Amino acid sequence: MDPLSTLWETFFDADAMREALPEMLTVGLPNTLILAVSAALLGTVFGLLLAVAGISRSRWLRWPARVYTDVFRGLPAAATILLIGVGLAPLGMRVWGPEPYPLGILALSLIAAAYIGEIFRSGIQSVEAAQLEGARALGFSWADAMRLVIIPQGIRRVLPAWVNQLIALIKDSSLVYFLGLVASQRELFRIGQDYAATTGNESALLLAGLFYLALTVPLTHVVNGIDRRLRHGGPATAPDDEDEDEDEDDTVALSGVRDGSTEGDRR
């Protein structure tokens, strides 16, 4: 059989995609969003605390933050999910029963916090020292200067990097299936796997990948627009438009010069 025909029949079977689509929309997509959004919120809060601890003057805060970051950035995500989800399963059973999502969200949050903490730390440290000195000269305490002046600027500078980590988190949510999910708990990738195993066709997995693209690509463009708006202090303007405006200004200025010189000659 022709390799292209085999590829098309294996990954682009419209009937197989149509069969998996309803369950991905009603079950897989909501579960993926629950995992990703919950872990992103917790990971952002933990990461900000790690960032502040990492730049603290106290080594009792700085060193634990450094060790935590090294460990959770160094471990594979699958290993962390299994470590938390399986190792703490007895505790989870006593607290909320057999539901695996809380432990999965906790594991994803711990992973995200290590990366987001480093992102925030680099952003905070990129703010000029004069900003802190100026805030202190105005009477702010160190904590107030960090909270009201330095940290907001640092977060704004690393917004695209934070969104990149959010995109990675959306994709890492597919690893929660290691903890064992019943039919109503499956996320997009797990549903695609189940359909591929049942039908022997991989088109459902490709459909799951298209769902991930539909989630991540618009998010990237939205945050780029927000980043441009924050940097320019107004609505984002495309570079081509800016160039056109500059050309028009130059044209007007040159016209004024020509008119002025002509009028001077007449005088």
CSV table of N, CA, C and O in Angstrom, one decimal, residues 37-158:
chain,number,residue,atom,x,y,z
A,37,VAL,N,-6.5,24.7,34.3
A,37,VAL,CA,-6.8,26.0,34.9
A,37,VAL,C,-6.5,26.0,36.4
A,37,VAL,O,-5.9,26.9,37.0
A,38,SER,N,-7.0,24.9,37.1
A,38,SER,CA,-6.8,24.7,38.5
A,38,SER,C,-5.3,24.7,38.9
A,38,SER,O,-4.8,25.4,39.8
A,39,ALA,N,-4.5,23.9,38.1
A,39,ALA,CA,-3.1,23.8,38.3
A,39,ALA,C,-2.4,25.1,38.0
A,39,ALA,O,-1.4,25.5,38.7
A,40,ALA,N,-2.9,25.9,37.0
A,40,ALA,CA,-2.3,27.1,36.7
A,40,ALA,C,-2.4,28.2,37.8
A,40,ALA,O,-1.5,28.9,38.1
A,41,LEU,N,-3.6,28.2,38.3
A,41,LEU,CA,-3.9,29.2,39.4
A,41,LEU,C,-3.1,28.8,40.7
A,41,LEU,O,-2.4,29.7,41.2
A,42,LEU,N,-3.1,27.6,41.1
A,42,LEU,CA,-2.3,27.2,42.2
A,42,LEU,C,-0.8,27.4,41.9
A,42,LEU,O,0.0,27.8,42.8
A,43,GLY,N,-0.3,26.9,40.8
A,43,GLY,CA,1.1,27.0,40.4
A,43,GLY,C,1.5,28.5,40.4
A,43,GLY,O,2.7,28.8,40.7
A,44,THR,N,0.7,29.4,39.9
A,44,THR,CA,1.1,30.8,39.9
A,44,THR,C,1.2,31.4,41.3
A,44,THR,O,2.2,32.1,41.5
A,45,VAL,N,0.3,31.0,42.2
A,45,VAL,CA,0.4,31.5,43.5
A,45,VAL,C,1.7,30.9,44.2
A,45,VAL,O,2.5,31.7,44.8
A,46,PHE,N,1.9,29.6,44.1
A,46,PHE,CA,3.1,29.0,44.7
A,46,PHE,C,4.3,29.6,44.0
A,46,PHE,O,5.4,29.8,44.7
A,47,GLY,N,4.3,29.8,42.7
A,47,GLY,CA,5.5,30.3,42.0
A,47,GLY,C,5.8,31.7,42.4
A,47,GLY,O,7.0,32.0,42.6
A,48,LEU,N,4.9,32.5,42.7
A,48,LEU,CA,5.1,33.9,43.1
A,48,LEU,C,5.8,33.9,44.5
A,48,LEU,O,6.7,34.6,44.8
A,49,LEU,N,5.3,33.0,45.4
A,49,LEU,CA,5.9,32.8,46.7
A,49,LEU,C,7.3,32.3,46.6
A,49,LEU,O,8.2,32.8,47.3
A,50,LEU,N,7.6,31.4,45.7
A,50,LEU,CA,8.9,30.9,45.4
A,50,LEU,C,9.8,32.0,44.9
A,50,LEU,O,11.0,32.1,45.3
A,51,ALA,N,9.3,32.8,44.0
A,51,ALA,CA,10.1,33.9,43.5
A,51,ALA,C,10.5,34.9,44.5
A,51,ALA,O,11.7,35.3,44.6
A,52,VAL,N,9.6,35.3,45.4
A,52,VAL,CA,9.9,36.2,46.5
A,52,VAL,C,10.9,35.6,47.4
A,52,VAL,O,11.8,36.2,47.9
A,53,ALA,N,10.7,34.3,47.8
A,53,ALA,CA,11.6,33.6,48.7
A,53,ALA,C,13.0,33.5,48.0
A,53,ALA,O,14.0,33.6,48.7
A,54,GLY,N,13.0,33.3,46.7
A,54,GLY,CA,14.3,33.1,46.0
A,54,GLY,C,15.2,34.3,46.0
A,54,GLY,O,16.4,34.3,45.8
A,55,ILE,N,14.6,35.5,46.1
A,55,ILE,CA,15.3,36.8,46.1
A,55,ILE,C,15.4,37.4,47.5
A,55,ILE,O,15.9,38.5,47.7
A,56,SER,N,14.9,36.6,48.5
A,56,SER,CA,14.9,37.1,49.9
A,56,SER,C,16.3,37.3,50.4
A,56,SER,O,17.3,36.6,50.0
A,57,ARG,N,16.5,38.1,51.4
A,57,ARG,CA,17.8,38.3,52.0
A,57,ARG,C,18.1,37.2,53.0
A,57,ARG,O,19.2,37.0,53.4
A,58,SER,N,17.1,36.5,53.4
A,58,SER,CA,17.2,35.4,54.4
A,58,SER,C,17.6,34.1,53.6
A,58,SER,O,16.8,33.6,52.8
A,59,ARG,N,18.7,33.5,54.0
A,59,ARG,CA,19.1,32.2,53.4
A,59,ARG,C,18.1,31.1,53.8
A,59,ARG,O,18.0,30.1,53.1
A,60,TRP,N,17.4,31.3,54.9
A,60,TRP,CA,16.4,30.2,55.3
A,60,TRP,C,15.2,30.2,54.4
A,60,TRP,O,14.5,29.2,54.4
A,61,LEU,N,15.0,31.3,53.7
A,61,LEU,CA,14.0,31.3,52.6
A,61,LEU,C,14.6,31.0,51.2
A,61,LEU,O,14.0,30.3,50.4
A,62,ARG,N,15.7,31.5,51.0
A,62,ARG,CA,16.4,31.5,49.7
A,62,ARG,C,16.8,30.1,49.3
A,62,ARG,O,16.5,29.6,48.2
A,63,TRP,N,17.4,29.4,50.3
A,63,TRP,CA,17.9,28.0,49.9
A,63,TRP,C,16.8,27.0,49.8
A,63,TRP,O,16.9,26.2,48.8
A,64,PRO,N,15.8,26.9,50.6
A,64,PRO,CA,14.7,26.0,50.4
A,64,PRO,C,14.0,26.2,49.0
A,64,PRO,O,13.7,25.3,48.3
A,65,ALA,N,13.9,27.5,48.7
A,65,ALA,CA,13.3,27.8,47.4
A,65,ALA,C,14.1,27.3,46.2
A,65,ALA,O,13.6,26.8,45.2
A,66,ARG,N,15.4,27.4,46.4
A,66,ARG,CA,16.4,27.0,45.3
A,66,ARG,C,16.3,25.5,45.2
A,66,ARG,O,16.3,24.9,44.1
A,67,VAL,N,16.3,24.8,46.3
A,67,VAL,CA,16.3,23.3,46.3
A,67,VAL,C,15.0,22.8,45.7
A,67,VAL,O,15.0,21.9,44.9
A,68,TYR,N,13.9,23.4,46.1
A,68,TYR,CA,12.6,23.0,45.6
A,68,TYR,C,12.6,23.2,44.0
A,68,TYR,O,12.1,22.3,43.3
A,69,THR,N,13.1,24.3,43.6
A,69,THR,CA,13.0,24.6,42.1
A,69,THR,C,13.9,23.6,41.4
A,69,THR,O,13.5,23.0,40.3
A,70,ASP,N,15.1,23.3,41.9
A,70,ASP,CA,16.0,22.3,41.2
A,70,ASP,C,15.3,20.9,41.2
A,70,ASP,O,15.4,20.2,40.2
A,71,VAL,N,14.7,20.5,42.3
A,71,VAL,CA,14.1,19.2,42.3
A,71,VAL,C,13.0,19.0,41.3
A,71,VAL,O,12.9,18.1,40.5
A,72,PHE,N,12.0,19.9,41.4
A,72,PHE,CA,10.8,19.8,40.6
A,72,PHE,C,11.0,20.2,39.1
A,72,PHE,O,10.2,19.7,38.3
A,73,ARG,N,12.1,20.9,38.8
A,73,ARG,CA,12.4,21.1,37.4
A,73,ARG,C,13.2,20.0,36.9
A,73,ARG,O,13.2,19.7,35.7
A,74,GLY,N,13.9,19.3,37.7
A,74,GLY,CA,14.8,18.2,37.3
A,74,GLY,C,14.0,16.9,37.1
A,74,GLY,O,14.4,16.1,36.2
A,75,LEU,N,13.0,16.7,37.9
A,75,LEU,CA,12.2,15.4,37.8
A,75,LEU,C,11.3,15.4,36.5
A,75,LEU,O,10.7,16.5,36.2
A,76,PRO,N,11.2,14.3,35.8
A,76,PRO,CA,10.2,14.2,34.8
A,76,PRO,C,8.8,14.5,35.3
A,76,PRO,O,8.5,14.1,36.5
A,77,ALA,N,7.9,15.1,34.5
A,77,ALA,CA,6.6,15.4,35.0
A,77,ALA,C,5.8,14.1,35.3
A,77,ALA,O,5.1,14.0,36.3
A,78,ALA,N,6.0,13.0,34.5
A,78,ALA,CA,5.4,11.8,34.8
A,78,ALA,C,5.8,11.2,36.2
A,78,ALA,O,5.0,10.7,36.9
A,79,ALA,N,7.1,11.3,36.5
A,79,ALA,CA,7.6,10.8,37.8
A,79,ALA,C,6.9,11.6,39.0
A,79,ALA,O,6.6,11.0,40.0
A,80,THR,N,6.8,12.9,38.8
A,80,THR,CA,6.2,13.7,39.9
A,80,THR,C,4.8,13.4,40.0
A,80,THR,O,4.3,13.3,41.2
A,81,ILE,N,4.0,13.2,38.9
A,81,ILE,CA,2.6,12.9,39.0
A,81,ILE,C,2.4,11.5,39.7
A,81,ILE,O,1.5,11.3,40.6
A,82,LEU,N,3.3,10.5,39.4
A,82,LEU,CA,3.2,9.2,40.0
A,82,LEU,C,3.6,9.3,41.5
A,82,LEU,O,2.9,8.7,42.3
A,83,LEU,N,4.6,10.1,41.8
A,83,LEU,CA,5.0,10.2,43.2
A,83,LEU,C,4.0,10.8,44.0
A,83,LEU,O,3.7,10.3,45.1
A,84,ILE,N,3.3,11.9,43.6
A,84,ILE,CA,2.2,12.5,44.3
A,84,ILE,C,1.0,11.7,44.3
A,84,ILE,O,0.3,11.4,45.3
A,85,GLY,N,0.6,11.3,43.1
A,85,GLY,CA,-0.7,10.6,42.9
A,85,GLY,C,-0.8,9.2,43.6
A,85,GLY,O,-1.8,8.8,44.1
A,86,VAL,N,0.3,8.5,43.5
A,86,VAL,CA,0.3,7.1,44.1
A,86,VAL,C,0.8,7.2,45.5
A,86,VAL,O,0.3,6.5,46.4
A,87,GLY,N,1.9,8.0,45.8
A,87,GLY,CA,2.4,8.0,47.1
A,87,GLY,C,1.5,8.6,48.1
A,87,GLY,O,1.4,8.2,49.3
A,88,LEU,N,0.7,9.6,47.7
A,88,LEU,CA,-0.3,10.2,48.7
A,88,LEU,C,-1.7,9.7,48.5
A,88,LEU,O,-2.6,10.3,49.1
A,89,ALA,N,-1.9,8.6,47.7
A,89,ALA,CA,-3.2,8.1,47.5
A,89,ALA,C,-3.9,7.7,48.8
A,89,ALA,O,-5.1,7.9,48.9
A,90,PRO,N,-3.2,7.0,49.7
A,90,PRO,CA,-4.0,6.7,51.0
A,90,PRO,C,-4.5,7.9,51.7
A,90,PRO,O,-5.6,7.9,52.2
A,91,LEU,N,-3.7,9.0,51.7
A,91,LEU,CA,-4.2,10.2,52.3
A,91,LEU,C,-5.4,10.8,51.6
A,91,LEU,O,-6.4,11.2,52.1
A,92,GLY,N,-5.3,10.8,50.2
A,92,GLY,CA,-6.4,11.3,49.4
A,92,GLY,C,-7.6,10.5,49.6
A,92,GLY,O,-8.7,11.0,49.6
A,93,MET,N,-7.5,9.2,49.7
A,93,MET,CA,-8.7,8.3,50.0
A,93,MET,C,-9.4,8.7,51.2
A,93,MET,O,-10.7,8.7,51.3
A,94,ARG,N,-8.7,9.1,52.3
A,94,ARG,CA,-9.3,9.5,53.5
A,94,ARG,C,-10.0,10.9,53.4
A,94,ARG,O,-10.9,11.1,54.1
A,95,VAL,N,-9.4,11.7,52.6
A,95,VAL,CA,-9.9,13.1,52.6
A,95,VAL,C,-11.0,13.3,51.6
A,95,VAL,O,-12.1,13.9,52.0
A,96,TRP,N,-10.9,12.8,50.4
A,96,TRP,CA,-11.9,13.1,49.3
A,96,TRP,C,-12.3,11.8,48.6
A,96,TRP,O,-13.0,11.9,47.6
A,97,GLY,N,-11.9,10.7,49.0
A,97,GLY,CA,-12.3,9.4,48.4
A,97,GLY,C,-11.4,9.1,47.2
A,97,GLY,O,-10.3,9.5,47.0
A,98,PRO,N,-12.0,8.3,46.2
A,98,PRO,CA,-11.2,7.8,45.1
A,98,PRO,C,-10.9,8.7,44.0
A,98,PRO,O,-10.3,8.4,43.0
A,99,GLU,N,-11.4,9.9,44.1
A,99,GLU,CA,-11.3,10.9,43.0
A,99,GLU,C,-9.8,11.3,42.8
A,99,GLU,O,-9.1,11.7,43.8
A,100,PRO,N,-9.2,11.0,41.6
A,100,PRO,CA,-7.8,11.2,41.4
A,100,PRO,C,-7.4,12.7,41.1
A,100,PRO,O,-6.3,13.1,41.1
A,101,TYR,N,-8.4,13.5,40.7
A,101,TYR,CA,-8.1,14.8,40.2
A,101,TYR,C,-7.4,15.7,41.3
A,101,TYR,O,-6.5,16.5,40.9
A,102,PRO,N,-7.8,15.7,42.5
A,102,PRO,CA,-7.1,16.6,43.5
A,102,PRO,C,-5.6,16.4,43.5
A,102,PRO,O,-4.8,17.3,43.5
A,103,LEU,N,-5.2,15.1,43.6
A,103,LEU,CA,-3.8,14.8,43.6
A,103,LEU,C,-3.1,15.1,42.3
A,103,LEU,O,-2.0,15.5,42.2
A,104,GLY,N,-3.8,14.9,41.2
A,104,GLY,CA,-3.3,15.2,39.9
A,104,GLY,C,-3.1,16.7,39.8
A,104,GLY,O,-2.1,17.2,39.2
A,105,ILE,N,-4.1,17.5,40.2
A,105,ILE,CA,-3.9,19.0,40.2
A,105,ILE,C,-2.8,19.4,41.1
A,105,ILE,O,-2.0,20.3,40.8
A,106,LEU,N,-2.6,18.8,42.3
A,106,LEU,CA,-1.5,19.1,43.2
A,106,LEU,C,-0.2,18.8,42.5
A,106,LEU,O,0.7,19.7,42.6
A,107,ALA,N,-0.1,17.7,41.9
A,107,ALA,CA,1.2,17.4,41.2
A,107,ALA,C,1.5,18.4,40.1
A,107,ALA,O,2.6,18.9,40.0
A,108,LEU,N,0.5,18.7,39.2
A,108,LEU,CA,0.8,19.6,38.2
A,108,LEU,C,1.1,21.0,38.7
A,108,LEU,O,1.9,21.8,38.2
A,109,SER,N,0.5,21.4,39.9
A,109,SER,CA,0.7,22.7,40.5
A,109,SER,C,2.2,22.8,41.0
A,109,SER,O,2.8,23.8,40.8
A,110,LEU,N,2.6,21.7,41.6
A,110,LEU,CA,4.0,21.7,42.1
A,110,LEU,C,5.0,21.8,41.0
A,110,LEU,O,6.0,22.5,41.1
A,111,ILE,N,4.7,21.1,39.9
A,111,ILE,CA,5.6,21.2,38.7
A,111,ILE,C,5.6,22.6,38.2
A,111,ILE,O,6.7,23.3,37.9
A,112,ALA,N,4.4,23.2,38.0
A,112,ALA,CA,4.3,24.5,37.4
A,112,ALA,C,4.9,25.6,38.3
A,112,ALA,O,5.5,26.5,37.8
A,113,ALA,N,4.8,25.4,39.6
A,113,ALA,CA,5.3,26.4,40.5
A,113,ALA,C,6.8,26.5,40.4
A,113,ALA,O,7.4,27.7,40.5
A,114,ALA,N,7.5,25.4,40.1
A,114,ALA,CA,9.0,25.5,40.0
A,114,ALA,C,9.4,26.3,38.8
A,114,ALA,O,10.3,27.1,38.9
A,115,TYR,N,8.7,26.1,37.7
A,115,TYR,CA,9.0,26.9,36.5
A,115,TYR,C,8.5,28.3,36.6
A,115,TYR,O,9.2,29.3,36.2
A,116,ILE,N,7.3,28.5,37.0
A,116,ILE,CA,6.7,29.9,37.1
A,116,ILE,C,7.5,30.7,38.1
A,116,ILE,O,7.7,31.9,38.0
A,117,GLY,N,8.0,30.1,39.2
A,117,GLY,CA,8.8,30.8,40.2
A,117,GLY,C,10.1,31.4,39.6
A,117,GLY,O,10.5,32.5,39.8
A,118,GLU,N,10.7,30.6,38.7
A,118,GLU,CA,11.9,31.1,38.1
A,118,GLU,C,11.6,32.2,37.1
A,118,GLU,O,12.4,33.1,36.9
A,119,ILE,N,10.5,32.0,36.4
A,119,ILE,CA,10.0,33.1,35.4
A,119,ILE,C,9.8,34.4,36.2
A,119,ILE,O,10.3,35.4,35.8
A,120,PHE,N,9.1,34.3,37.3
A,120,PHE,CA,8.8,35.5,38.1
A,120,PHE,C,10.1,36.1,38.7
A,120,PHE,O,10.3,37.3,38.7
A,121,ARG,N,10.9,35.2,39.2
A,121,ARG,CA,12.2,35.7,39.8
A,121,ARG,C,13.0,36.5,38.8
A,121,ARG,O,13.6,37.6,39.1
A,122,SER,N,13.2,35.9,37.6
A,122,SER,CA,13.9,36.6,36.5
A,122,SER,C,13.3,38.0,36.2
A,122,SER,O,14.0,39.0,35.9
A,123,GLY,N,12.0,38.0,36.1
A,123,GLY,CA,11.3,39.2,35.8
A,123,GLY,C,11.5,40.3,36.9
A,123,GLY,O,11.7,41.5,36.6
A,124,ILE,N,11.3,39.9,38.1
A,124,ILE,CA,11.5,40.8,39.3
A,124,ILE,C,12.9,41.3,39.3
A,124,ILE,O,13.2,42.5,39.5
A,125,GLN,N,13.9,40.5,39.1
A,125,GLN,CA,15.3,40.9,39.2
A,125,GLN,C,15.7,41.7,37.9
A,125,GLN,O,16.7,42.4,38.0
A,126,SER,N,14.9,41.7,36.9
A,126,SER,CA,15.2,42.5,35.7
A,126,SER,C,14.8,44.0,35.9
A,126,SER,O,15.2,44.9,35.1
A,127,VAL,N,14.0,44.3,36.9
A,127,VAL,CA,13.6,45.7,37.2
A,127,VAL,C,14.8,46.4,37.7
A,127,VAL,O,15.5,45.9,38.6
A,128,GLU,N,15.0,47.6,37.3
A,128,GLU,CA,16.2,48.4,37.6
A,128,GLU,C,16.2,48.6,39.1
A,128,GLU,O,15.2,48.9,39.8
A,129,ALA,N,17.4,48.6,39.7
A,129,ALA,CA,17.5,48.8,41.2
A,129,ALA,C,17.1,50.2,41.5
A,129,ALA,O,16.6,50.5,42.7
A,130,ALA,N,17.2,51.2,40.6
A,130,ALA,CA,16.7,52.5,40.9
A,130,ALA,C,15.3,52.6,41.2
A,130,ALA,O,14.8,53.5,41.9
A,131,GLN,N,14.5,51.7,40.7
A,131,GLN,CA,13.0,51.7,41.0
A,131,GLN,C,12.8,51.4,42.5
A,131,GLN,O,12.0,52.0,43.1
A,132,LEU,N,13.5,50.4,43.0
A,132,LEU,CA,13.4,50.1,44.4
A,132,LEU,C,14.0,51.3,45.3
A,132,LEU,O,13.3,51.6,46.3
A,133,GLU,N,15.1,51.8,44.9
A,133,GLU,CA,15.6,52.9,45.6
A,133,GLU,C,14.7,54.1,45.6
A,133,GLU,O,14.5,54.8,46.7
A,134,GLY,N,14.1,54.4,44.5
A,134,GLY,CA,13.2,55.5,44.4
A,134,GLY,C,11.9,55.3,45.3
A,134,GLY,O,11.5,56.2,46.0
A,135,ALA,N,11.4,54.1,45.3
A,135,ALA,CA,10.3,53.8,46.2
A,135,ALA,C,10.6,53.9,47.6
A,135,ALA,O,9.9,54.5,48.4
A,136,ARG,N,11.8,53.4,48.0
A,136,ARG,CA,12.3,53.6,49.4
A,136,ARG,C,12.5,55.1,49.8
A,136,ARG,O,12.2,55.5,50.9
A,137,ALA,N,12.9,55.9,48.8
A,137,ALA,CA,13.1,57.3,49.1
A,137,ALA,C,11.8,58.0,49.3
A,137,ALA,O,11.7,59.0,50.0
A,138,LEU,N,10.7,57.5,48.7
A,138,LEU,CA,9.4,58.1,48.9
A,138,LEU,C,8.7,57.6,50.2
A,138,LEU,O,7.6,58.0,50.4
A,139,GLY,N,9.4,56.8,50.9
A,139,GLY,CA,8.9,56.4,52.2
A,139,GLY,C,8.3,55.0,52.2
A,139,GLY,O,7.7,54.6,53.3
A,140,PHE,N,8.3,54.2,51.1
A,140,PHE,CA,7.8,52.8,51.1
A,140,PHE,C,8.8,51.9,51.9
A,140,PHE,O,10.0,52.1,51.9
A,141,SER,N,8.2,51.0,52.6
A,141,SER,CA,9.0,50.0,53.2
A,141,SER,C,9.5,49.0,52.1
A,141,SER,O,9.0,49.0,51.0
A,142,TRP,N,10.4,48.1,52.5
A,142,TRP,CA,10.9,47.2,51.4
A,142,TRP,C,9.8,46.3,50.9
A,142,TRP,O,9.7,46.1,49.7
A,143,ALA,N,9.0,45.8,51.9
A,143,ALA,CA,7.9,44.9,51.5
A,143,ALA,C,6.9,45.7,50.6
A,143,ALA,O,6.4,45.1,49.6
A,144,ASP,N,6.5,46.9,51.0
A,144,ASP,CA,5.5,47.7,50.2
A,144,ASP,C,6.1,48.0,48.8
A,144,ASP,O,5.4,48.0,47.8
A,145,ALA,N,7.4,48.4,48.8
A,145,ALA,CA,8.0,48.7,47.5
A,145,ALA,C,8.0,47.5,46.5
A,145,ALA,O,7.7,47.6,45.3
A,146,MET,N,8.3,46.3,47.1
A,146,MET,CA,8.3,45.1,46.3
A,146,MET,C,6.9,44.8,45.8
A,146,MET,O,6.6,44.4,44.6
A,147,ARG,N,5.9,44.9,46.7
A,147,ARG,CA,4.5,44.5,46.4
A,147,ARG,C,3.9,45.5,45.4
A,147,ARG,O,3.1,45.1,44.5
A,148,LEU,N,4.1,46.8,45.6
A,148,LEU,CA,3.4,47.8,44.8
A,148,LEU,C,4.2,48.3,43.6
A,148,LEU,O,3.6,48.8,42.6
A,149,VAL,N,5.5,48.2,43.6
A,149,VAL,CA,6.3,48.7,42.5
A,149,VAL,C,7.1,47.7,41.7
A,149,VAL,O,6.9,47.6,40.5
A,150,ILE,N,7.8,46.9,42.4
A,150,ILE,CA,8.8,46.0,41.7
A,150,ILE,C,8.1,44.7,41.1
A,150,ILE,O,8.2,44.4,39.9
A,151,ILE,N,7.3,44.0,41.9
A,151,ILE,CA,6.7,42.8,41.5
A,151,ILE,C,5.7,43.0,40.3
A,151,ILE,O,5.8,42.2,39.4
A,152,PRO,N,4.8,44.0,40.4
A,152,PRO,CA,4.0,44.2,39.2
A,152,PRO,C,4.7,44.5,37.9
A,152,PRO,O,4.3,43.9,36.8
A,153,GLN,N,5.8,45.2,38.0
A,153,GLN,CA,6.6,45.4,36.7
A,153,GLN,C,7.3,44.2,36.3
A,153,GLN,O,7.3,43.9,35.1
A,154,GLY,N,7.8,43.4,37.2
A,154,GLY,CA,8.5,42.1,36.9
A,154,GLY,C,7.5,41.2,36.2
A,154,GLY,O,7.9,40.5,35.2
A,155,ILE,N,6.3,41.0,36.8
A,155,ILE,CA,5.3,40.1,36.2
A,155,ILE,C,4.9,40.5,34.8
A,155,ILE,O,4.8,39.7,33.9
A,156,ARG,N,4.8,41.8,34.6
A,156,ARG,CA,4.4,42.3,33.3
A,156,ARG,C,5.4,42.0,32.2
A,156,ARG,O,5.1,41.7,31.1
A,157,ARG,N,6.7,42.0,32.6
A,157,ARG,CA,7.8,41.8,31.7
A,157,ARG,C,7.9,40.3,31.3
A,157,ARG,O,8.4,40.0,30.2
A,158,VAL,N,7.4,39.4,32.1
A,158,VAL,CA,7.5,38.0,31.8
A,158,VAL,C,6.2,37.4,31.4
A,158,VAL,O,6.1,36.1,31.5
